[in-house]
mmCIF file of C-alpha atoms (C1' of nucleotides) in Angstrom:
data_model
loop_
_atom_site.group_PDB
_atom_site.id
_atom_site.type_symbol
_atom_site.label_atom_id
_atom_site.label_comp_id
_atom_site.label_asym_id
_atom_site.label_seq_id
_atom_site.Cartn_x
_atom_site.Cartn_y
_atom_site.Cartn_z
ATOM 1 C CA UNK I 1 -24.730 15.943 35.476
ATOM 2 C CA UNK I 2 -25.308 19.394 34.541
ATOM 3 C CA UNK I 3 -29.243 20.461 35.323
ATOM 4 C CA UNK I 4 -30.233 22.998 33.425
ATOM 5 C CA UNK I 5 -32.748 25.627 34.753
ATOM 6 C CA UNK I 6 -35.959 23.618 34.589
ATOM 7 C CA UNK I 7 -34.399 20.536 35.306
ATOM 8 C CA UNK I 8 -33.279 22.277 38.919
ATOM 9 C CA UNK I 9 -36.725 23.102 39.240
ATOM 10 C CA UNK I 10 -38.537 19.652 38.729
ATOM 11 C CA UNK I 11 -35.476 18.083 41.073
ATOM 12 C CA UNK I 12 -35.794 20.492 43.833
ATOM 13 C CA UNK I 13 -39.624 19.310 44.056
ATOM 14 C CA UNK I 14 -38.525 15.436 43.800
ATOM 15 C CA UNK I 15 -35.594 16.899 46.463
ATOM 16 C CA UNK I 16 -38.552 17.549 48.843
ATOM 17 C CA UNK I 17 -41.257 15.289 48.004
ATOM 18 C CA UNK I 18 -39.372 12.230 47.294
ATOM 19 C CA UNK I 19 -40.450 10.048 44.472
ATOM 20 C CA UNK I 20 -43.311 11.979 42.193
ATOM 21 C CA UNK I 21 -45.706 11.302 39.778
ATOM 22 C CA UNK I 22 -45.769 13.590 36.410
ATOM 23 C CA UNK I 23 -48.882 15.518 37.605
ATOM 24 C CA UNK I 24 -47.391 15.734 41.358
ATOM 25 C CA UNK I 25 -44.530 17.762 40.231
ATOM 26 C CA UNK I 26 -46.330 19.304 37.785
ATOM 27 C CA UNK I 27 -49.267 20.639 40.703
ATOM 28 C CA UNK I 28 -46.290 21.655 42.051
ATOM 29 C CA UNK I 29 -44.863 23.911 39.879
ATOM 30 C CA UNK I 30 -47.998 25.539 38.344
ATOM 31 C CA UNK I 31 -47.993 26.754 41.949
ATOM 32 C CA UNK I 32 -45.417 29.253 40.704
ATOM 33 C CA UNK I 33 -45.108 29.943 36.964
ATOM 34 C CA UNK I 34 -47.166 28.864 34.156
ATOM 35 C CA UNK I 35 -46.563 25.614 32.482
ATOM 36 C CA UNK I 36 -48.533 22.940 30.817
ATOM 37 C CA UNK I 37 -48.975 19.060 32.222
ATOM 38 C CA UNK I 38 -47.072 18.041 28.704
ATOM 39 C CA UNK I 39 -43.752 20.267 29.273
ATOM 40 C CA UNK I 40 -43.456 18.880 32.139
ATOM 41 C CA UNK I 41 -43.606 15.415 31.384
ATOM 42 C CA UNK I 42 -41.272 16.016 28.511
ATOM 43 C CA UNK I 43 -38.957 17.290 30.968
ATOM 44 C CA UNK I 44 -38.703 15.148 33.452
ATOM 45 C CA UNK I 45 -38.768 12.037 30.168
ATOM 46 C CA UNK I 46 -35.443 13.558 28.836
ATOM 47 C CA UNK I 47 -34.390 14.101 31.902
ATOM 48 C CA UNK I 48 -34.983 10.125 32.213
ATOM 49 C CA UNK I 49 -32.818 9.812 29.128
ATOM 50 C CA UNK I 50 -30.223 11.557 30.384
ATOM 51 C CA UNK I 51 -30.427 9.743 33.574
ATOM 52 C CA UNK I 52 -31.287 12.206 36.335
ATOM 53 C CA UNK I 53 -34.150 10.398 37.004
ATOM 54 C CA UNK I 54 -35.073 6.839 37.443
ATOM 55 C CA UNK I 55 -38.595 5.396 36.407
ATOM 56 C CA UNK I 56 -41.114 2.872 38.269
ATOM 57 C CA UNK I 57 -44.137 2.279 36.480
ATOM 58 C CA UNK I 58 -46.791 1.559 39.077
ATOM 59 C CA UNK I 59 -49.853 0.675 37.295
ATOM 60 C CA UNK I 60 -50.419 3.413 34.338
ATOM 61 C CA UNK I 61 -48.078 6.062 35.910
ATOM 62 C CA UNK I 62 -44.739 6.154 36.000
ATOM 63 C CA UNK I 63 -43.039 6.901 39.388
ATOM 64 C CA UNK I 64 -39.662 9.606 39.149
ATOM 65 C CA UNK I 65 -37.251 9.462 41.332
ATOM 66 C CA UNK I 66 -33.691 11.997 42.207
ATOM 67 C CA UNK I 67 -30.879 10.076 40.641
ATOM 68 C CA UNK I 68 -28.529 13.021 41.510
ATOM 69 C CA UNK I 69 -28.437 13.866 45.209
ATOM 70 C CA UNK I 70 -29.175 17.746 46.341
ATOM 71 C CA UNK I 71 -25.787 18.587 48.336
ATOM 72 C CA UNK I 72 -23.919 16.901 45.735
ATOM 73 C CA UNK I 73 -25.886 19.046 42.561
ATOM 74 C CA UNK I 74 -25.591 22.202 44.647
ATOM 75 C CA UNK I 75 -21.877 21.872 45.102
ATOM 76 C CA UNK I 76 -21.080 21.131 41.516
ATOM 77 C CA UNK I 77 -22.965 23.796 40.640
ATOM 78 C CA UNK I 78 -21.707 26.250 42.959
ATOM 79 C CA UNK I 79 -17.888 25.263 41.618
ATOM 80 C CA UNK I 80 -18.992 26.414 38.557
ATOM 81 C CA UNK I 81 -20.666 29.459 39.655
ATOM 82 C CA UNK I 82 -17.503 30.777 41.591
ATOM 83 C CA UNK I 83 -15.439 29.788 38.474
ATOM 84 C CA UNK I 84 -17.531 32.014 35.918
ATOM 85 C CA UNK I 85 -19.462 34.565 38.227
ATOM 86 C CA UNK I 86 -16.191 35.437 40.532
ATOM 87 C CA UNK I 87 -13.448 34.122 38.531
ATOM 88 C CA UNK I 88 -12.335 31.334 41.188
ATOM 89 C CA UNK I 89 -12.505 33.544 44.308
ATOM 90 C CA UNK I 90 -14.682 31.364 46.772
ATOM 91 C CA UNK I 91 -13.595 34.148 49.566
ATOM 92 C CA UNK I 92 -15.056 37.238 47.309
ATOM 93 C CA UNK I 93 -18.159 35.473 47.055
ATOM 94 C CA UNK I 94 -18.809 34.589 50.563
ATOM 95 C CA UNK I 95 -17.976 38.066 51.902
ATOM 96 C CA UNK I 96 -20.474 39.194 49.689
ATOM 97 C CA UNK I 97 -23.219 37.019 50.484
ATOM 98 C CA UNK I 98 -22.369 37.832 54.073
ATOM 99 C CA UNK I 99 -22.369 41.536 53.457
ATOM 100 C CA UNK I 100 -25.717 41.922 52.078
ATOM 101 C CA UNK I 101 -27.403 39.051 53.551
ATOM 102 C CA UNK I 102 -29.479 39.734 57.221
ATOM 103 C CA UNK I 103 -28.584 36.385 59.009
ATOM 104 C CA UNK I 104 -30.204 35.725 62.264
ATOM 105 C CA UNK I 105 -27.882 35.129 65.492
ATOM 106 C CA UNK I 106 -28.855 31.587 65.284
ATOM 107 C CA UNK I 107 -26.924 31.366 61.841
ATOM 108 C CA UNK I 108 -24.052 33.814 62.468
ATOM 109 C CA UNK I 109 -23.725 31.222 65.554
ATOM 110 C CA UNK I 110 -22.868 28.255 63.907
ATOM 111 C CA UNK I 111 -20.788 30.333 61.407
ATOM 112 C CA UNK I 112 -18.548 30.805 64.091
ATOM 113 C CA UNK I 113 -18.235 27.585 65.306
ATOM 114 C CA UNK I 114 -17.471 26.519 61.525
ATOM 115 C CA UNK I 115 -14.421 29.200 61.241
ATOM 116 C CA UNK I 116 -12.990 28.908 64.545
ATOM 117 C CA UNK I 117 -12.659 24.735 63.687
ATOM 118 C CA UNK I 118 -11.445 26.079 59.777
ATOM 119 C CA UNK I 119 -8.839 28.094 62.131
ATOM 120 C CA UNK I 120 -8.097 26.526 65.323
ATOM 121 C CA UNK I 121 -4.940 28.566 65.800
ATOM 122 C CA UNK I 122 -6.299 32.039 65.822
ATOM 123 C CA UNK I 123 -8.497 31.486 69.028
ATOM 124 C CA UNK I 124 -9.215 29.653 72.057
ATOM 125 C CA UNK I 125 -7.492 25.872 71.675
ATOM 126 C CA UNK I 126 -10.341 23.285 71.506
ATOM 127 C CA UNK I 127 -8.589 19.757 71.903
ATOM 128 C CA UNK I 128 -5.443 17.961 70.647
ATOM 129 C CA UNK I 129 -5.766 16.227 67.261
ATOM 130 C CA UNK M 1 -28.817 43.320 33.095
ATOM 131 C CA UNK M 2 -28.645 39.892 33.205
ATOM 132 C CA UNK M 3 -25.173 38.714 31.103
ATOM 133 C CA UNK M 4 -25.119 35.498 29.334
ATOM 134 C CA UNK M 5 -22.226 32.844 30.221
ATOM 135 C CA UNK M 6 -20.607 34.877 26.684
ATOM 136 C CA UNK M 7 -21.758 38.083 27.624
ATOM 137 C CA UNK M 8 -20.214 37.459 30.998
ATOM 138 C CA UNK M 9 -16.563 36.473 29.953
ATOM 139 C CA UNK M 10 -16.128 39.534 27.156
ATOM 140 C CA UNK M 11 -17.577 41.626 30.549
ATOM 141 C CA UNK M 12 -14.628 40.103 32.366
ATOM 142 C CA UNK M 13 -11.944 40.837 30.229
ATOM 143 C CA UNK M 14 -13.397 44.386 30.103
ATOM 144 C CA UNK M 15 -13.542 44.892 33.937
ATOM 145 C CA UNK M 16 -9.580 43.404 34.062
ATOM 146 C CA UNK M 17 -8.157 45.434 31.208
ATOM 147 C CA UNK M 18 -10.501 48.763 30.866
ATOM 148 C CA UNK M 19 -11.933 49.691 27.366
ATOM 149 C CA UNK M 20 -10.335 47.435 24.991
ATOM 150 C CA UNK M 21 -10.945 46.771 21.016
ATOM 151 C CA UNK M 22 -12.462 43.913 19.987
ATOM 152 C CA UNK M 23 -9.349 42.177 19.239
ATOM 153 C CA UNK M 24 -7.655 42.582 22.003
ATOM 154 C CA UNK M 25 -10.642 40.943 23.538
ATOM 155 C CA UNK M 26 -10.862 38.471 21.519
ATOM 156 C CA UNK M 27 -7.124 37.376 22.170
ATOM 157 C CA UNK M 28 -7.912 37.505 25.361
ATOM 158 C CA UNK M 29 -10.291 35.078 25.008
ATOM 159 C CA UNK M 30 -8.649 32.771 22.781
ATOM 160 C CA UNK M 31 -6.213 32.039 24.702
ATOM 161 C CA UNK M 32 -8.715 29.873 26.796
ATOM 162 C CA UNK M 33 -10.932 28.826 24.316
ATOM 163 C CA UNK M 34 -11.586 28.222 20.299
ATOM 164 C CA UNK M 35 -13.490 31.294 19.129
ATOM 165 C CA UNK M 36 -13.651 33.141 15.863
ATOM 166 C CA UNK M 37 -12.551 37.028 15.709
ATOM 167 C CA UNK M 38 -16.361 37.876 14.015
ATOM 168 C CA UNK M 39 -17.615 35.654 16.934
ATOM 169 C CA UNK M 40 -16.263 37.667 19.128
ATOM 170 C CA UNK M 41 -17.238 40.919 17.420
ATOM 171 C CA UNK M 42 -20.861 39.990 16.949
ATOM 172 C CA UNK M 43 -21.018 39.369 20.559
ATOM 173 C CA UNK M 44 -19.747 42.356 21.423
ATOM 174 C CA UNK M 45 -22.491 44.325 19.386
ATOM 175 C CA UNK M 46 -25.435 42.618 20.566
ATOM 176 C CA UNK M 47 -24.289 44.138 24.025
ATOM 177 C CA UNK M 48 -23.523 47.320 22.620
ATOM 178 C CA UNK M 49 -27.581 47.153 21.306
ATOM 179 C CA UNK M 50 -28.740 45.563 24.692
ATOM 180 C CA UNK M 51 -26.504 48.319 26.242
ATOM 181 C CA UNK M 52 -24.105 46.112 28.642
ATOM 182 C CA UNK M 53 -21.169 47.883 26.238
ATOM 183 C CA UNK M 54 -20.201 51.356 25.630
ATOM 184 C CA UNK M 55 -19.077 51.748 22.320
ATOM 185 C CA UNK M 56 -16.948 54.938 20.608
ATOM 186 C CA UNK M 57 -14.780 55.040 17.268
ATOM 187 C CA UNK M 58 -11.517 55.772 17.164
ATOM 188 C CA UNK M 59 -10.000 55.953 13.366
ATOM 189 C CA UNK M 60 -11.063 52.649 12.392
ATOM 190 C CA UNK M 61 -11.286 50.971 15.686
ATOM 191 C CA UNK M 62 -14.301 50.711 17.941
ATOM 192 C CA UNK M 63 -13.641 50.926 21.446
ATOM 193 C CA UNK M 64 -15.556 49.091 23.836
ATOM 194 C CA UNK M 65 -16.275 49.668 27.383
ATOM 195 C CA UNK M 66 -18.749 47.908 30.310
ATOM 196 C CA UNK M 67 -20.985 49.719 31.260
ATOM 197 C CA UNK M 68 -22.353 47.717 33.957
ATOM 198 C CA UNK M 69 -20.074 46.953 37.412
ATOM 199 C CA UNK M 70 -17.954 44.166 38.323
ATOM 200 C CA UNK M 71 -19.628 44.182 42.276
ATOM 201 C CA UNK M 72 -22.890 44.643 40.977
ATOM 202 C CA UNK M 73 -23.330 42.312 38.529
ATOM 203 C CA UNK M 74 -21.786 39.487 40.746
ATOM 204 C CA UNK M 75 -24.612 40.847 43.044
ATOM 205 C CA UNK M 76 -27.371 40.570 40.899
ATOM 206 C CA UNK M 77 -25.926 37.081 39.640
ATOM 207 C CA UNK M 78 -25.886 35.481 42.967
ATOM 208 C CA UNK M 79 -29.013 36.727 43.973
ATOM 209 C CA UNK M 80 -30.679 34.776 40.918
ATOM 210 C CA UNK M 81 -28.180 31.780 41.603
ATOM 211 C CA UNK M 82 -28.751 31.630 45.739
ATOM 212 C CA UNK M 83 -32.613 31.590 44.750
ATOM 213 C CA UNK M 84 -32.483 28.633 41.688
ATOM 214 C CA UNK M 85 -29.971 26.898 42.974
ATOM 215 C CA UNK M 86 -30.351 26.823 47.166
ATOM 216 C CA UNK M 87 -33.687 28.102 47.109
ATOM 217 C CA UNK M 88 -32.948 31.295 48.685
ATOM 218 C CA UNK M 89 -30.822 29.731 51.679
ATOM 219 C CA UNK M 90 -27.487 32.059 51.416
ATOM 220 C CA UNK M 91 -26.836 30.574 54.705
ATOM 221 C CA UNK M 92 -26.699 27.035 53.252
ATOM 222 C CA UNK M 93 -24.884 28.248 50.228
ATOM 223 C CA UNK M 94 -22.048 29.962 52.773
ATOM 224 C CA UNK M 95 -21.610 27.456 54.881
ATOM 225 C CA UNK M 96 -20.997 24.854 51.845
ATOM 226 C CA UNK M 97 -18.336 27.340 50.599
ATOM 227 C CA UNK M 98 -16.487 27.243 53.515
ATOM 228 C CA UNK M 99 -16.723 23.720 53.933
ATOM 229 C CA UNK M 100 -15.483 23.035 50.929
ATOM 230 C CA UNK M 101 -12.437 25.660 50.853
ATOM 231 C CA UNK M 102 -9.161 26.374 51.885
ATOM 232 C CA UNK M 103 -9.361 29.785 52.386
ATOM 233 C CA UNK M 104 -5.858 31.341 54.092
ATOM 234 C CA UNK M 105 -5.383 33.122 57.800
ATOM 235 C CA UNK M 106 -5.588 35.971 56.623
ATOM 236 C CA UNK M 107 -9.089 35.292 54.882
ATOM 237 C CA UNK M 108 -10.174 33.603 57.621
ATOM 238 C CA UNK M 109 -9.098 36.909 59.861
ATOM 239 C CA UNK M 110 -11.415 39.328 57.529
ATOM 240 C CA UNK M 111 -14.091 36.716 57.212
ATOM 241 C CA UNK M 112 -14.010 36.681 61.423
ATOM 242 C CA UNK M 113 -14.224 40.620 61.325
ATOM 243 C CA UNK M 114 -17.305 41.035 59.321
ATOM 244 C CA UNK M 115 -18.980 38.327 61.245
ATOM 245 C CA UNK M 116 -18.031 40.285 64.686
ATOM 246 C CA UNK M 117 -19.553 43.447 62.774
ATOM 247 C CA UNK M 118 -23.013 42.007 61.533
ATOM 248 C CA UNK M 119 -23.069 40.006 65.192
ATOM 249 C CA UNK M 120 -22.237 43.059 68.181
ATOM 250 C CA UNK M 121 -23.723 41.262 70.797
ATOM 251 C CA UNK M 122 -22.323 37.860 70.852
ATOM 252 C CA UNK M 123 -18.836 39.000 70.880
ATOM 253 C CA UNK M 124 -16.645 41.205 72.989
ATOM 254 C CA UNK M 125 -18.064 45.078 72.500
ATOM 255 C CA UNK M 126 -16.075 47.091 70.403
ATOM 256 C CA UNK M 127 -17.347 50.389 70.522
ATOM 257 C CA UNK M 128 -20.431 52.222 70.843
ATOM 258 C CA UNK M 129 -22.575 53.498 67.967
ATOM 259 C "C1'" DA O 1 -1.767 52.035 -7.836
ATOM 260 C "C1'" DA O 2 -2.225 47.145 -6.670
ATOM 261 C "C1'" DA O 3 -2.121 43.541 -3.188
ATOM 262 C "C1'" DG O 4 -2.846 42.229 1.267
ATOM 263 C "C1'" DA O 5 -4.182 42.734 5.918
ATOM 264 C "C1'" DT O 6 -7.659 44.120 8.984
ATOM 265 C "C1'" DA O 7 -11.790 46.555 10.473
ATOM 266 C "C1'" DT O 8 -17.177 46.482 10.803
ATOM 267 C "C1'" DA O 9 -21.841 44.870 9.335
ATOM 268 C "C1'" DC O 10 -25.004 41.464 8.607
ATOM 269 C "C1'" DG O 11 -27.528 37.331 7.437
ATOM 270 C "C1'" DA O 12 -28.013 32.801 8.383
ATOM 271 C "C1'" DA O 13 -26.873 28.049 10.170
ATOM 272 C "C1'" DT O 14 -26.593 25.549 14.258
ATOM 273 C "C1'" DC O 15 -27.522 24.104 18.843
ATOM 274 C "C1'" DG O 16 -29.753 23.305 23.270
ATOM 275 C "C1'" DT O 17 -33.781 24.306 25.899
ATOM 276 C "C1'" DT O 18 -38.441 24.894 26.488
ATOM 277 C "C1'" DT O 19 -43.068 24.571 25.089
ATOM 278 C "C1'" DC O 20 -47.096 22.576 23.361
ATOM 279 C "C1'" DG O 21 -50.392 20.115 20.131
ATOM 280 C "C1'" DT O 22 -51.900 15.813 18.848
ATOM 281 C "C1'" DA O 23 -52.374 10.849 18.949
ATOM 282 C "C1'" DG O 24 -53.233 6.644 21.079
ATOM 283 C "C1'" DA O 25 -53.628 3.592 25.209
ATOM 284 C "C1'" DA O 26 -55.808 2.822 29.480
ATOM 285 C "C1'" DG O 27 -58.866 3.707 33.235
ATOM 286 C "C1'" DT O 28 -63.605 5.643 35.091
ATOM 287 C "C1'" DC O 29 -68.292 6.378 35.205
ATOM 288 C "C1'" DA O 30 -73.128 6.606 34.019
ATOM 289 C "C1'" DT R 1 -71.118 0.259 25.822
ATOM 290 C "C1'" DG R 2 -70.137 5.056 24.984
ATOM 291 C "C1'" DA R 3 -68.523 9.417 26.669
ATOM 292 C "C1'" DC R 4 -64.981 11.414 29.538
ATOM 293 C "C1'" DT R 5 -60.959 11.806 31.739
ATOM 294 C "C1'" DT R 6 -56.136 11.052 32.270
ATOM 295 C "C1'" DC R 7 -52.055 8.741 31.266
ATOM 296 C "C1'" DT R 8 -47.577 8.401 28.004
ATOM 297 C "C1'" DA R 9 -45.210 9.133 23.539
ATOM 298 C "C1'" DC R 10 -43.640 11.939 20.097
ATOM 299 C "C1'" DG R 11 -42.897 15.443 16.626
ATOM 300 C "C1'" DA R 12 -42.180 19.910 15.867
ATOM 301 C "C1'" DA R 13 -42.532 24.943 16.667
ATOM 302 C "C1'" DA R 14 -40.473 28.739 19.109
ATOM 303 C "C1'" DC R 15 -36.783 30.928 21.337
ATOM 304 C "C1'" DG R 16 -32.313 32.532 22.703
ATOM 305 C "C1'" DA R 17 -27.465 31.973 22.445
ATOM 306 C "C1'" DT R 18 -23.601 31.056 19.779
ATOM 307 C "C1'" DT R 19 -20.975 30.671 15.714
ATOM 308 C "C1'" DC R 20 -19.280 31.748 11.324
ATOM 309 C "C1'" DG R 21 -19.142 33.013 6.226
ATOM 310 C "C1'" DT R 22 -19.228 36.690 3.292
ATOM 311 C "C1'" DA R 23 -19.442 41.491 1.820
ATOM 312 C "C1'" DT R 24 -17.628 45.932 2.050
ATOM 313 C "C1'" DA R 25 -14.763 49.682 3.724
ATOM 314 C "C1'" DT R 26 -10.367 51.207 5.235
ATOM 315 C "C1'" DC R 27 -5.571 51.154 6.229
ATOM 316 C "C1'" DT R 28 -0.724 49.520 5.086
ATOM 317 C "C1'" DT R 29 2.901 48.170 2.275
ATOM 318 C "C1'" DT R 30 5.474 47.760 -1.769
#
DNA sequence: AAAGATATACGAATCGTTTCGTAGAAGTCA
DNA sequence: TGACTTCTACGAAACGATTCGTATATCTTT
C-alpha cells in the first residue's frame, strides 16, 4: 500500500496505459532512464506478490494490471508527505506550491470556484443547502 | 541536499529548537519513536560529513546546527515529490489538498489573497504596478 | 583515586530496494 | 530440425539507509 519509488514509476505507466505487458512498461520506461527488461519484470513480479498488481496470463505473457487506483495512491501519499516534509501543515504546503508555481488563468479559475464553495460565507451566497 | 526520511526529522528538530547537542536531539526524538542515543549520533555525523550539519565543540559536547533552510528544503522536496508522485501537475496536487482539508477562515482568507495576487485580471483591480 | 556516568568514534550487522546474470520453457523462422 | 528470439523464474550482488555494540576519552562524584 506503500509504492516505493520504482513501483510509482511502473504504476503511473499501467495508470495511463491500462493493463501492460512486461516489455510494454518496460519500452516505456527505457524512454527515460536506463534499465534492463529483467529489473523490470522483477519489479512489477514482487510487486505481484505484494499485490499491487494483478496477473492474466494470455498465452506466454503475463498481462499486469493497477490493483491500487491513482487518486487514491496519490492521496495516501501526499498525507504522508505533508506529515514528514511540512510537519502536518496542509496550508504551508499549498501556499507554497502556489507561490512558486506559474498557473495559467484557466487553473487559478477553477481554484476559485473550489475556495469560494470551501468558504461560502466570505463571498457572494450561491444557494441554500 | 536531498535529506533522507532520518536526515529529515534530526533537520526538524534542529530548525524548531536551534543548535542543539546530540542528546537533546535525540530526546527529542525518542519521545516519538524507539531509537538508540549512538543511532542518533551516527546519524548526525554522516550529515556533518555530507555537510547538511554544522558541527563545533564545546568542552566535551558537540554542537550541531542545520545548515540547510527549513523553506528551502521543503522547496526542493516538493519539487521532487510534485514530479514522482503527480507527474509534475502542482495544480492536481493543490487542488487534492484542498479537497481533502479543513483549512480555517482565516486560511482560506490568505489562500484567497495570493490567488487575487498571481490572478490581477480576473478580479477587482487593486492597484497599479 | 576509584567508580560510574556520559561523550565521541567506528566497524559491522541488518534491512529494503534495485539491479542484473543465468537458466529453462516456449514460440518463430529458415 | 536447428538456430534465434523472447518469455518467466530465480538467486544473488550491489547499494544506501538505519541501527547498534563496543572501545576509548572525559567529566563527575564520593
Amino acid at each position: 500500500m506503500k509504492p516505493t519509488e520504482s513501483e510509482l514509476e511502473i504504476l503511473q505507466v499501467l495508470w495511463e496505459k491500462g493493463p501492460s505487458t512486461v516489455r510494454q512498461v518496460n519500452e516505456h520506461l527505457s524512454q527515460t532512464r536506463d534499465i534492463g527488461y529483467t529489473t523490470t519484470l522483477k519489479l512489477m513480479q514482487i510487486m505481484h506478490e505484494k499485490g499491487l498488481l494483478s496477473r492474466t496470463e494470455e498465452g506466454r505473457y503475463h498481462v499486469y494490471q493497477a490493483l491500487i487506483g491513482e487518486e487514491e495512491t496519490q492521496q495516501h501519499l501526499l498525507d504522508r508527505f505533508v506529515d514528514t516534509a511540512f510537519r502536518g501543515s496542509a496550508m504551508k504546503l499549498v501556499m507554497q506550491v502556489l507561490g512558486n508555481s506559474k498557473a495559467t488563468p484557466r487553473e487559478l479559475e477553477e481554484l476559485q470556484k473550489l475556495i469560494n464553495q470551501l468558504n461560502p460565507e466570505n463571498n457572494e451566497p450561491d444557494e441554500q443547502l
